[in-house]
CSV table of C-alpha atoms in Angstrom, one decimal:
chain,number,residue,atom,x,y,z
N,1,UNK,CA,10.4,3.0,17.0
N,2,UNK,CA,7.5,0.9,18.5
N,3,UNK,CA,6.1,-1.9,16.4
N,4,UNK,CA,2.3,-1.9,15.5
N,5,UNK,CA,0.4,-4.5,17.1
N,6,UNK,CA,-3.3,-5.8,16.4
N,7,UNK,CA,-5.8,-3.6,17.8
N,8,UNK,CA,-3.5,-0.5,17.7
N,9,UNK,CA,-4.7,2.7,15.9
N,10,UNK,CA,-3.4,2.6,12.5
N,11,UNK,CA,-1.3,5.7,11.8
N,12,UNK,CA,-2.8,8.5,9.8
N,13,UNK,CA,-0.7,10.2,7.2
N,14,UNK,CA,-0.9,12.5,4.1
N,15,UNK,CA,0.8,11.4,1.0
N,16,UNK,CA,1.2,11.9,-2.7
N,17,UNK,CA,-0.4,9.2,-4.7
N,18,UNK,CA,-1.1,8.3,-8.3
N,19,UNK,CA,-4.6,9.7,-7.7
N,20,UNK,CA,-3.3,13.1,-6.0
N,21,UNK,CA,-2.8,14.0,-2.4
N,22,UNK,CA,-4.7,12.1,0.3
N,23,UNK,CA,-5.0,11.9,3.9
N,24,UNK,CA,-5.3,8.2,4.7
N,25,UNK,CA,-7.9,8.2,7.4
N,26,UNK,CA,-10.0,10.7,5.4
N,27,UNK,CA,-9.6,8.7,2.3
N,28,UNK,CA,-10.7,5.3,3.9
N,29,UNK,CA,-13.6,7.2,5.7
N,30,UNK,CA,-15.1,4.5,7.8
N,31,UNK,CA,-14.3,1.7,5.4
N,32,UNK,CA,-12.2,-1.4,5.9
N,33,UNK,CA,-8.8,-0.9,3.9
N,34,UNK,CA,-6.0,-2.9,2.9
N,35,UNK,CA,-2.5,-1.1,2.8
N,36,UNK,CA,0.2,-3.1,1.1
N,37,UNK,CA,3.8,-2.3,0.4
N,38,UNK,CA,6.3,-3.1,-2.4
N,39,UNK,CA,10.1,-2.7,-2.3
N,40,UNK,CA,10.5,-1.0,-5.6
N,41,UNK,CA,8.8,0.0,-8.9
N,42,UNK,CA,9.3,-2.3,-11.9
N,43,UNK,CA,10.3,-5.5,-10.0
N,44,UNK,CA,8.6,-8.4,-11.7
N,45,UNK,CA,6.8,-9.9,-8.6
N,46,UNK,CA,5.6,-6.5,-7.5
N,47,UNK,CA,4.3,-5.7,-11.0
N,48,UNK,CA,2.3,-9.0,-11.2
N,49,UNK,CA,0.9,-8.6,-7.6
N,50,UNK,CA,-0.3,-5.0,-8.3
N,51,UNK,CA,-1.8,-6.2,-11.5
N,52,UNK,CA,-3.6,-8.9,-9.9
N,53,UNK,CA,-4.9,-6.7,-7.1
N,54,UNK,CA,-6.3,-4.3,-9.8
N,55,UNK,CA,-8.0,-7.3,-11.5
N,56,UNK,CA,-9.5,-8.1,-8.1
N,57,UNK,CA,-10.6,-4.6,-7.2
N,58,UNK,CA,-14.2,-5.1,-8.2
N,59,UNK,CA,-14.4,-7.9,-5.4
N,60,UNK,CA,-12.8,-5.4,-2.9
N,61,UNK,CA,-15.4,-2.7,-3.9
N,62,UNK,CA,-18.3,-5.1,-3.6
N,63,UNK,CA,-17.3,-5.8,0.0
N,64,UNK,CA,-16.7,-2.1,0.8
N,65,UNK,CA,-13.0,-2.5,1.2
N,66,UNK,CA,-10.6,0.2,0.0
N,67,UNK,CA,-7.2,-0.9,-1.4
N,68,UNK,CA,-3.9,1.2,-1.5
N,69,UNK,CA,-0.5,0.3,-2.3
N,70,UNK,CA,2.8,1.9,-1.4
N,71,UNK,CA,6.4,1.9,-2.8
N,72,UNK,CA,9.3,4.2,-1.7
N,73,UNK,CA,9.8,5.4,-5.3
N,74,UNK,CA,8.4,8.7,-6.7
N,75,UNK,CA,5.2,9.7,-8.2
N,76,UNK,CA,7.0,10.0,-11.6
N,77,UNK,CA,8.3,6.5,-11.4
N,78,UNK,CA,4.8,5.3,-10.4
N,79,UNK,CA,3.4,6.9,-13.6
N,80,UNK,CA,5.6,4.8,-15.9
N,81,UNK,CA,5.1,1.6,-13.7
N,82,UNK,CA,1.3,2.0,-14.0
N,83,UNK,CA,1.8,1.6,-17.8
N,84,UNK,CA,4.0,-1.4,-17.3
N,85,UNK,CA,1.6,-3.2,-14.9
N,86,UNK,CA,-1.2,-2.7,-17.6
N,87,UNK,CA,1.2,-3.8,-20.3
N,88,UNK,CA,2.4,-7.0,-18.3
N,89,UNK,CA,-0.9,-8.0,-16.6
N,90,UNK,CA,-3.7,-6.4,-18.8
N,91,UNK,CA,-5.1,-4.7,-15.8
N,92,UNK,CA,-5.1,-0.9,-15.4
N,93,UNK,CA,-3.9,0.5,-12.0
N,94,UNK,CA,-7.4,1.3,-10.4
N,95,UNK,CA,-6.4,2.2,-6.9
N,96,UNK,CA,-4.1,4.7,-5.5
N,97,UNK,CA,-0.3,4.0,-5.2
N,98,UNK,CA,1.5,6.0,-2.6
N,99,UNK,CA,4.9,7.6,-3.5
N,100,UNK,CA,7.0,7.6,-0.3
N,101,UNK,CA,10.5,8.5,-1.3
N,102,UNK,CA,11.2,10.1,2.3
N,103,UNK,CA,10.0,6.8,3.7
N,104,UNK,CA,7.5,8.6,6.1
N,105,UNK,CA,4.8,6.0,5.7
N,106,UNK,CA,7.2,3.1,5.5
N,107,UNK,CA,8.6,4.2,8.9
N,108,UNK,CA,5.2,4.8,10.5
N,109,UNK,CA,4.3,1.2,9.6
N,110,UNK,CA,7.6,-0.3,10.3
N,111,UNK,CA,8.1,-1.5,6.7
N,112,UNK,CA,11.7,-1.1,6.4
N,113,UNK,CA,13.8,-4.5,6.7
N,114,UNK,CA,16.2,-4.4,9.5
N,115,UNK,CA,19.8,-4.9,8.6
N,116,UNK,CA,19.2,-4.2,4.9
N,117,UNK,CA,18.9,-1.2,2.8
N,118,UNK,CA,17.3,1.7,4.5
N,119,UNK,CA,15.2,2.3,1.5
N,120,UNK,CA,13.9,-1.2,0.7
N,121,UNK,CA,10.5,-1.8,2.2
N,122,UNK,CA,9.6,-5.4,2.9
N,123,UNK,CA,6.4,-6.8,1.5
N,124,UNK,CA,3.8,-6.0,3.9
N,125,UNK,CA,0.0,-6.2,4.2
N,126,UNK,CA,-2.2,-4.3,6.7
N,127,UNK,CA,-5.9,-4.7,7.2
N,128,UNK,CA,-7.5,-1.8,9.0
N,129,UNK,CA,-11.0,-1.7,10.1
N,130,UNK,CA,-13.5,1.1,9.8
N,131,UNK,CA,-12.5,2.6,13.2
N,132,UNK,CA,-8.9,2.8,12.1
N,133,UNK,CA,-7.8,-0.2,14.2
N,134,UNK,CA,-5.1,-2.5,12.8
N,135,UNK,CA,-6.7,-6.0,12.4
N,136,UNK,CA,-4.0,-7.8,10.5
N,137,UNK,CA,-0.4,-7.4,9.8
N,138,UNK,CA,1.3,-9.8,7.5
N,139,UNK,CA,5.0,-9.5,6.2
N,140,UNK,CA,6.5,-11.7,3.5
C-alpha cells in the first residue's frame, strides 16, 4: 500500500459516524479539514484529547475548518465514549467521530502501526485543504 505524501489527493470514503453516514469529501465540501485518529475508545489520553478538541471547536469553526475524529471501534462504543468524554472533560462531543471497525479508513490513510496489532491505529493527524489535497501528516 502506498504511503500518502504531502500534496496527494486525500482519499475519499463513506463511513458511519456519531452524526450518521457521511461521505468525507462531500462533508468537508470545499473547507479545510482536520482528520485525526485514536487507537481505541475509552483510553485516558484519547478521551482527554477528544474533549480538548471539542472545547476548541469554536476556534476551528471561526476559521472555517471542519474537524473529524476516527477510531477503529464501533458506533455503539462511540455513543458511550461520547458520554465519558463529556464526564471527564466537561466538553460534549461536537464533531463527528468515525466508526471504522473494518479498518477501511485506517487502511486508506495508512494509520495501522507496522509490526503491532492489526487493529491498533497510531495517533495520526491529517490537514486537508479545500481542494482535498493533503497538506500535513503527523504521526505520534
